Amino acid sequence: MLIGGFGIGQGSIFLAQTWLVATGKTELLALFGTHFSFAMLGIIAVESGSLTVLSAQIARILHAEGDRASVWRSYWETTVFRLTIAVALLLVGLGVGASESLPDFSRTYLLFSLPALVIWAFNAAGFLDGLQKSGVSGITGSIAYLASAAALFLAANLPDREVGMWTGLALSCGYALTVVAQFVALALAGWRPHWAAPTKSGTRKAFVEESAMLAGLLPGQLYFRAQLAIAGLFLGTSATAMLVYAKQIVGAASQIAGFARRIEFPRLVQAVAANPATGIGRMLRIQRTSFGIAGVFTIGIIVVALIVVSRFTGFTHDAWAFLAVFCLTILTESVGQALVQGLFAHNRYHVAAMARILAVALAVIFGYLSVSIFGAYVFVLSDFLSHATVISLSLWWLMKVTRADADRHA
């Protein structure tokens, strides 16, 4: 269901954009693509990794046989943090929207999509994940994408101001429907909405943990943009296009493997809660499905790449030869993220963020300094460096954390 939701959501946007290309509306494609990308960045900022934090908290509470009020209190404490981020972004957006220099599309899209940020602060995706119902949150998560794609298709021939209004409104309505659908799913599962007043300590904990998650997420969002800048500055359009093409395929495969980790995460949290001395090997075995998916995609991409390289020349040959090497990073990323989830299971959000920030910084510096030596393949090496940094630091910290938690609970 997670993969289906991903395919429906991303697929609908892809089809709408393909239709724009086929009908020659490339300017609208650029406008919508840019604005939709920034809207998603806002959604990610509001989420701030709370999906993982809330999922872990609920899994622990259920493992300890805590009462329902404790579960709902955890949700509302997380919502306070998300709502704070959403209101801050809303105020910034309103300030930008008041500018007279904004183009018509930008102003209307911004103003009509801003409610989506506030609405998403109340999402129950992490709640569903904690109940091991990730598939439901995956399917419902496609609604906003479907709504945006439909609005783009139906409003494509209208003036820019109206296209911006309808596509922005579709995003907000899509997220409103998503949140409603999530709460309906919770109610059907026996978890009717319940108000449990947040506590000061719980809210403070939510701010600390989710700020750490946000700090760890932002470098990753900026990393690919830094790679594009390096490629454009030093290698030209062909290498940049090759990087974009390869990253899209590798990124999609890694995201699908990530869906499996998301499903495995509550079980990992409960295993660590039951035995804080759970070894790293046991943590990785719990996440073996995600490794299997990563391996299948890697082998599949290599096989297809070898076929394409043997039959084509020019850009297609070069792009798939590059992809045949680049796809190996699916495996290294899968290992790194599995170890990071081990840190999350131990409530070590800050050290995970530190590992990610350091990894991205080293990879960007290496890419900038070595691009003239390795050409486009520097981005494969920089990804390997990034993943190796995350793996090494996560292993080191996990060994320390496991020993410390074992001693504390001895």
CSV table of C-alpha atoms in Angstrom, one decimal, residues 18 34 41 44 47 54 62 70 80 93 109 134 140 148 166 193 204 243 245 248 281 292 317 321 330 341 370 391:
chain,number,residue,atom,x,y,z
A,18,THR,CA,4.3,14.8,-19.3
A,34,THR,CA,9.3,24.9,-9.1
A,41,LEU,CA,9.8,21.5,1.2
A,44,ILE,CA,8.7,18.4,5.0
A,47,GLU,CA,6.6,17.2,9.4
A,54,LEU,CA,5.6,9.8,16.9
A,62,LEU,CA,1.8,0.1,23.3
A,70,SER,CA,-0.9,8.5,26.9
A,80,VAL,CA,2.1,21.5,19.1
A,93,GLY,CA,4.6,33.2,3.4
A,109,TYR,CA,-0.2,29.7,-5.6
A,134,SER,CA,1.8,2.4,7.4
A,140,THR,CA,-4.0,8.6,2.0
A,148,SER,CA,-2.7,18.9,-7.6
A,166,TRP,CA,-6.5,26.4,-8.5
A,193,PRO,CA,-10.1,11.1,18.2
A,204,ARG,CA,9.6,20.2,25.6
A,243,LEU,CA,23.0,13.2,-12.8
A,245,TYR,CA,18.3,11.2,-14.7
A,248,GLN,CA,15.6,10.0,-10.1
A,281,GLY,CA,23.0,-7.7,14.1
A,292,GLY,CA,16.1,-7.4,0.1
A,317,HIS,CA,24.7,5.0,-23.4
A,321,ALA,CA,26.7,3.4,-17.9
A,330,ILE,CA,21.1,2.1,-3.1
A,341,GLN,CA,16.9,3.7,12.6
A,370,SER,CA,37.5,16.5,-6.9
A,391,ILE,CA,27.6,3.9,8.6
